[in-house]
mmCIF file of C-alpha atoms in Angstrom:
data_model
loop_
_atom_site.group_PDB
_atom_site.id
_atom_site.type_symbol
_atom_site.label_atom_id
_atom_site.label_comp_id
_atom_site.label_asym_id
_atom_site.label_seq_id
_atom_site.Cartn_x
_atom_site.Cartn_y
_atom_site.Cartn_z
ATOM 1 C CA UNK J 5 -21.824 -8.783 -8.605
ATOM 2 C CA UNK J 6 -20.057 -6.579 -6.067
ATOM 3 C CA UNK J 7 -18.550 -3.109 -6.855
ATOM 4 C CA UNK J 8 -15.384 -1.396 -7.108
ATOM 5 C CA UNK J 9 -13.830 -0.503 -3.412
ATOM 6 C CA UNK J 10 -11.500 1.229 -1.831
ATOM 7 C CA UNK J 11 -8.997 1.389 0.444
ATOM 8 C CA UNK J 12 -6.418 3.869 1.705
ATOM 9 C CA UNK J 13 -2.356 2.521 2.643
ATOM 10 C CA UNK J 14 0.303 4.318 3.926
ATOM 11 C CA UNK J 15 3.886 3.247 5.726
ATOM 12 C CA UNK J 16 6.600 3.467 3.227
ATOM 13 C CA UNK J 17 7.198 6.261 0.483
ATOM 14 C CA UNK J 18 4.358 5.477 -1.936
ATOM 15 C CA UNK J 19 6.117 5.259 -4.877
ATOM 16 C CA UNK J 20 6.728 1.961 -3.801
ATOM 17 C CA UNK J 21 3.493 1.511 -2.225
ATOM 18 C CA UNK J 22 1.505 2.226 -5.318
ATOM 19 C CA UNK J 23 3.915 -0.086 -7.633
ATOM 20 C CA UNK J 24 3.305 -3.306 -5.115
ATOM 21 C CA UNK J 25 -0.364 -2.528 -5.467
ATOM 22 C CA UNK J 26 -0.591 -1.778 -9.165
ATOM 23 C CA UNK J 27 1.184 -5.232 -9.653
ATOM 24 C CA UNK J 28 -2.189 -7.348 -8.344
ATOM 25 C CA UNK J 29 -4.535 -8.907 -9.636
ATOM 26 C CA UNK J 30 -7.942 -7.233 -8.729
ATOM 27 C CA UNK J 31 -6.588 -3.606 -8.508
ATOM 28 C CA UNK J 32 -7.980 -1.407 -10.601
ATOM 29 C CA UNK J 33 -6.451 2.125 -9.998
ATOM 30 C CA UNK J 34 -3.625 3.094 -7.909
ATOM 31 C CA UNK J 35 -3.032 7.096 -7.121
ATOM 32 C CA UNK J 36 -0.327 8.054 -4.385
ATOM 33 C CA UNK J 37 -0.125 11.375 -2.624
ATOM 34 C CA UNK J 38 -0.777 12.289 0.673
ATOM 35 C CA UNK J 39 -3.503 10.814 2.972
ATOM 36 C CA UNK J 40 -4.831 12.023 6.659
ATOM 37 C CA UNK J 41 -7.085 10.667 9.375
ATOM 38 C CA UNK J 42 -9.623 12.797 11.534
ATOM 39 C CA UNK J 43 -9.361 14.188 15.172
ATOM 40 C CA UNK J 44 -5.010 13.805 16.832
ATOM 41 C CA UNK J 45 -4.771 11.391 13.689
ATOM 42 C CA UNK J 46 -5.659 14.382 10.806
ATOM 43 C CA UNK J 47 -2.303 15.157 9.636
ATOM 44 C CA UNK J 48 -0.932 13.864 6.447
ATOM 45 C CA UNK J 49 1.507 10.881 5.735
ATOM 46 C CA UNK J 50 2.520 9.741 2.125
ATOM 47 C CA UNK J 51 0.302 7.057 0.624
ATOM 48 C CA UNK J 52 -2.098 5.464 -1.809
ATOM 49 C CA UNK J 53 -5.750 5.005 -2.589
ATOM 50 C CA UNK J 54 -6.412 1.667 -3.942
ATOM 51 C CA UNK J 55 -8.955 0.824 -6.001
ATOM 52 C CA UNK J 56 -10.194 -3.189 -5.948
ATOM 53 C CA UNK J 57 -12.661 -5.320 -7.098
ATOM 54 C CA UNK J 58 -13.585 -7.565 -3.518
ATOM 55 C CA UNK J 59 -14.170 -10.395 -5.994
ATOM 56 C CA UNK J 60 -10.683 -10.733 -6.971
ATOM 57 C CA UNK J 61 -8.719 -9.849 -4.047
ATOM 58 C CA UNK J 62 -10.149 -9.210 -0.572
ATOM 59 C CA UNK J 63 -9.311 -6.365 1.666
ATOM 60 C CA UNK J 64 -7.632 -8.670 4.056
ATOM 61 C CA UNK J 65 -5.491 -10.271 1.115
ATOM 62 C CA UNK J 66 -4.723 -6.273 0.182
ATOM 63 C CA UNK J 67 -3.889 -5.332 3.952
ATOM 64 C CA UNK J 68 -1.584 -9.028 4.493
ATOM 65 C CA UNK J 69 0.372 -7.630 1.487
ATOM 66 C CA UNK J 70 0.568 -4.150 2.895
ATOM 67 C CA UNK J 71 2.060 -5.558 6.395
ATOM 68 C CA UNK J 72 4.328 -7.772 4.421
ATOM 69 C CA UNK J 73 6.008 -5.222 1.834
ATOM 70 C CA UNK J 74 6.539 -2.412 4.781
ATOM 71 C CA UNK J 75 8.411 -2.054 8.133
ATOM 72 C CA UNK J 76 4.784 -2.679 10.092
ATOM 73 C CA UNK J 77 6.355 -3.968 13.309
ATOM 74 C CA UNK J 78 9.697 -1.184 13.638
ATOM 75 C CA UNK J 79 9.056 2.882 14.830
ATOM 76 C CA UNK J 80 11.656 4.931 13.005
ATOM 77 C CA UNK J 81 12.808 8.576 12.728
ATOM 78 C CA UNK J 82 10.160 8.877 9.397
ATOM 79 C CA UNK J 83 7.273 7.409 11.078
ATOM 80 C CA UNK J 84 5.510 11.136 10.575
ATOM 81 C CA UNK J 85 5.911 11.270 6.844
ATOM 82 C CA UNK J 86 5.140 7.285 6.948
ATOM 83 C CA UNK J 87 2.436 6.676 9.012
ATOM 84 C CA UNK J 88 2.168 2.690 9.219
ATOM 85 C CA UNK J 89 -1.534 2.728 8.273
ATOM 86 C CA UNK J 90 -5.190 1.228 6.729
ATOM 87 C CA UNK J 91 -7.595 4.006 6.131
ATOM 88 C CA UNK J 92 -11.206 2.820 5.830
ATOM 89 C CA UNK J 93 -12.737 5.335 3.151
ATOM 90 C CA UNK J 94 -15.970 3.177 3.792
ATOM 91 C CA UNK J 95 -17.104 3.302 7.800
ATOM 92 C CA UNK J 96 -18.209 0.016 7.942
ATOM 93 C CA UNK J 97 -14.707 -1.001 6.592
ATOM 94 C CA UNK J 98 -13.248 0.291 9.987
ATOM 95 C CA UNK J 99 -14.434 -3.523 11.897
ATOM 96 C CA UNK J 100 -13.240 -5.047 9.206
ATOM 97 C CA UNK J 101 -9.475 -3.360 9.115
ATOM 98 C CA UNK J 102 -9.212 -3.987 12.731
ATOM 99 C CA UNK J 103 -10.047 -7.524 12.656
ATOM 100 C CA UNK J 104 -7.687 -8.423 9.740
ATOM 101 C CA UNK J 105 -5.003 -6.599 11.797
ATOM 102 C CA UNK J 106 -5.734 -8.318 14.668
ATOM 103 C CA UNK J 107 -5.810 -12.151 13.002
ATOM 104 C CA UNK J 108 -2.480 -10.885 10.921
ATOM 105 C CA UNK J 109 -0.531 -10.212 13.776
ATOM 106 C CA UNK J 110 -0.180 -13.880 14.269
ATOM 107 C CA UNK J 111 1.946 -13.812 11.076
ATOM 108 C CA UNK J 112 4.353 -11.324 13.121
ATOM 109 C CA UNK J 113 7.024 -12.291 16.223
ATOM 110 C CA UNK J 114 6.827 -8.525 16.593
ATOM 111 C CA UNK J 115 3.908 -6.321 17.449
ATOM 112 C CA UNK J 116 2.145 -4.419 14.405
ATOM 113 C CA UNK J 117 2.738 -0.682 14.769
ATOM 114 C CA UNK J 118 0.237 -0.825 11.838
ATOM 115 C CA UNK J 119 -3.172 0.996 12.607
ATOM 116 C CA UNK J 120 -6.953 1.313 11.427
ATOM 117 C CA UNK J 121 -7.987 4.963 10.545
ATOM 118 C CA UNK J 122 -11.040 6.580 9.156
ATOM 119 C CA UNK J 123 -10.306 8.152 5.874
ATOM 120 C CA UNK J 124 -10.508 12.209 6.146
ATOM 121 C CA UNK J 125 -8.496 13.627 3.439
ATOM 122 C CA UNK J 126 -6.188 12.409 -0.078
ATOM 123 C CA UNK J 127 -4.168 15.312 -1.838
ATOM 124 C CA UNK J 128 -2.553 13.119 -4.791
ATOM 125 C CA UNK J 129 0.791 14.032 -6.109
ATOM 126 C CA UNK J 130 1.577 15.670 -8.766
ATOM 127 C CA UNK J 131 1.111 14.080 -12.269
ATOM 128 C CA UNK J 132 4.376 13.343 -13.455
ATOM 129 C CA UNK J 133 4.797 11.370 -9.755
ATOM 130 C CA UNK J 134 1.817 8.905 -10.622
ATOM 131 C CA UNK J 135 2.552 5.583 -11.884
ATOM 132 C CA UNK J 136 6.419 6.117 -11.119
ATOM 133 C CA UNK J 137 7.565 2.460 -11.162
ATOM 134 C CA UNK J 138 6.200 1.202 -14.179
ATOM 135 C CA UNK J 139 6.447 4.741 -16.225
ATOM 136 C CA UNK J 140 10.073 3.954 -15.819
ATOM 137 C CA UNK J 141 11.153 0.467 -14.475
ATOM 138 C CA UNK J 142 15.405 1.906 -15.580
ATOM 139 C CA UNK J 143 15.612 4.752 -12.985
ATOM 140 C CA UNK J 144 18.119 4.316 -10.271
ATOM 141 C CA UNK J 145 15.685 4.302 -7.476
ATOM 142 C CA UNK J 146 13.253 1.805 -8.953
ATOM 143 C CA UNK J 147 16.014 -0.528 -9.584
ATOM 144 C CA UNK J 148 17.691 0.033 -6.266
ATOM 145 C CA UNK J 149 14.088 -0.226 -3.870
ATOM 146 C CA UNK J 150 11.274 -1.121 -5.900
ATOM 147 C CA UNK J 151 12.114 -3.796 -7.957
ATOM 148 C CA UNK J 152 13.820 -5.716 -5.325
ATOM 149 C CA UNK J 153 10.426 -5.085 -3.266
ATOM 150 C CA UNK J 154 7.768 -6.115 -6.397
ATOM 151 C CA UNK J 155 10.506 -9.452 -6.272
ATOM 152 C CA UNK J 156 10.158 -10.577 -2.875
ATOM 153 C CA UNK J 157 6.469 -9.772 -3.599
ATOM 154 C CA UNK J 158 6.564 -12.533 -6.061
ATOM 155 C CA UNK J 159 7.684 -15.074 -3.749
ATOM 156 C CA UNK J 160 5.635 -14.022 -0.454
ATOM 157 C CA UNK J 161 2.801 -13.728 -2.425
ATOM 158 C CA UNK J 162 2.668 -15.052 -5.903
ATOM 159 C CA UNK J 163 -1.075 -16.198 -6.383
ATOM 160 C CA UNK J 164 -1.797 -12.403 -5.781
ATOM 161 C CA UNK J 165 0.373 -10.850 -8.746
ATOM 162 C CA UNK J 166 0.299 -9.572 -12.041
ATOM 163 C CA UNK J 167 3.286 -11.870 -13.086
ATOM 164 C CA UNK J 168 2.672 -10.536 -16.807
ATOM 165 C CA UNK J 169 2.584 -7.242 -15.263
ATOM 166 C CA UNK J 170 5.275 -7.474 -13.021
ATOM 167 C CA UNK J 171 7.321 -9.837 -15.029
ATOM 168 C CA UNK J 172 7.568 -7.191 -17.809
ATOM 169 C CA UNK J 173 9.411 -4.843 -15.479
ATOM 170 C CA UNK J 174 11.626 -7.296 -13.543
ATOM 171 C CA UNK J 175 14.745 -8.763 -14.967
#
């Protein structure tokens, strides 16, 4: 039997980032803050540690879900406080980041803007941040950005979700 892993996401703000991967099956902690590479790449962009057990969902299942729930393919103005990234906490997770990437982009008529980092640093938000979505599932933005998100989530990717999770929160 395998062990817990994880695996650092950024590219959108991360409350919405940590409610898409606290809604899966095989995640067993989400905490969003702020996450940073090493060397030109050590500055910090919003985003999540994830927690997972490899047994239930893969890290290439977890990665497909982060391209598909973010703008992975499109620069924007807020690409430095959304870095469109996979952060291996693990080294030898670095390979495996950068060959899921590369067999993903196949999914994608544009190129990924998505890239693998090393892991350097996590500062996680304050308290009352964590767990935003599903502390409150009423306030404006989580019905106005997340929700709509965690649904297309259930149709791109169904066999990966929580549906009594997520179908508690969705109306």
């Amino acid at each position: 039997m395998m062990g817990s892993e994880k695996l650092g996401l950024s590219g959108t703000c991360y409350w919405c980032t940590e409610a898409i991967f606290q809604s899966l099956i095989g995640v067993e902690a989400v905490e969003q803050g702020w996450i940073s590479s090493i060397g030109e790449d050590d500055w910090f962009s919003e985003g999540v540690i994830v927690t997972f057990n490899p047994e239930l969902i893969s890290l290439k299942n977890l990665i497909d879900i982060h391209l598909h729930t973010h703008s992975s393919t499109r620069n924007h103005s807020m690409r430095d406080r959304y870095r469109s990234g996979v952060y291996a906490i693990e080294p030898q997770q670095l390979t495996e980041i950068a060959d899921a990437l590369m067999v993903l982009q196949s999914e994608f008529t544009e190129r990924l803007i998505t890239q693998a980092y090393q892991f350097n640093l996590f500062k996680p938000s304050a308290d009352e941040m964590q767990n935003y979505y599903y502390k409150d599932t009423e306030r404006p933005f989580c019905q106005n950005i997340i929700t709509p998100k965690l649904n297309k989530l259930l149709h791109t990717h169904g066999d990966y979700i929580n549906k009594e999770k997520l179908n508690h929160s969705l109306k």
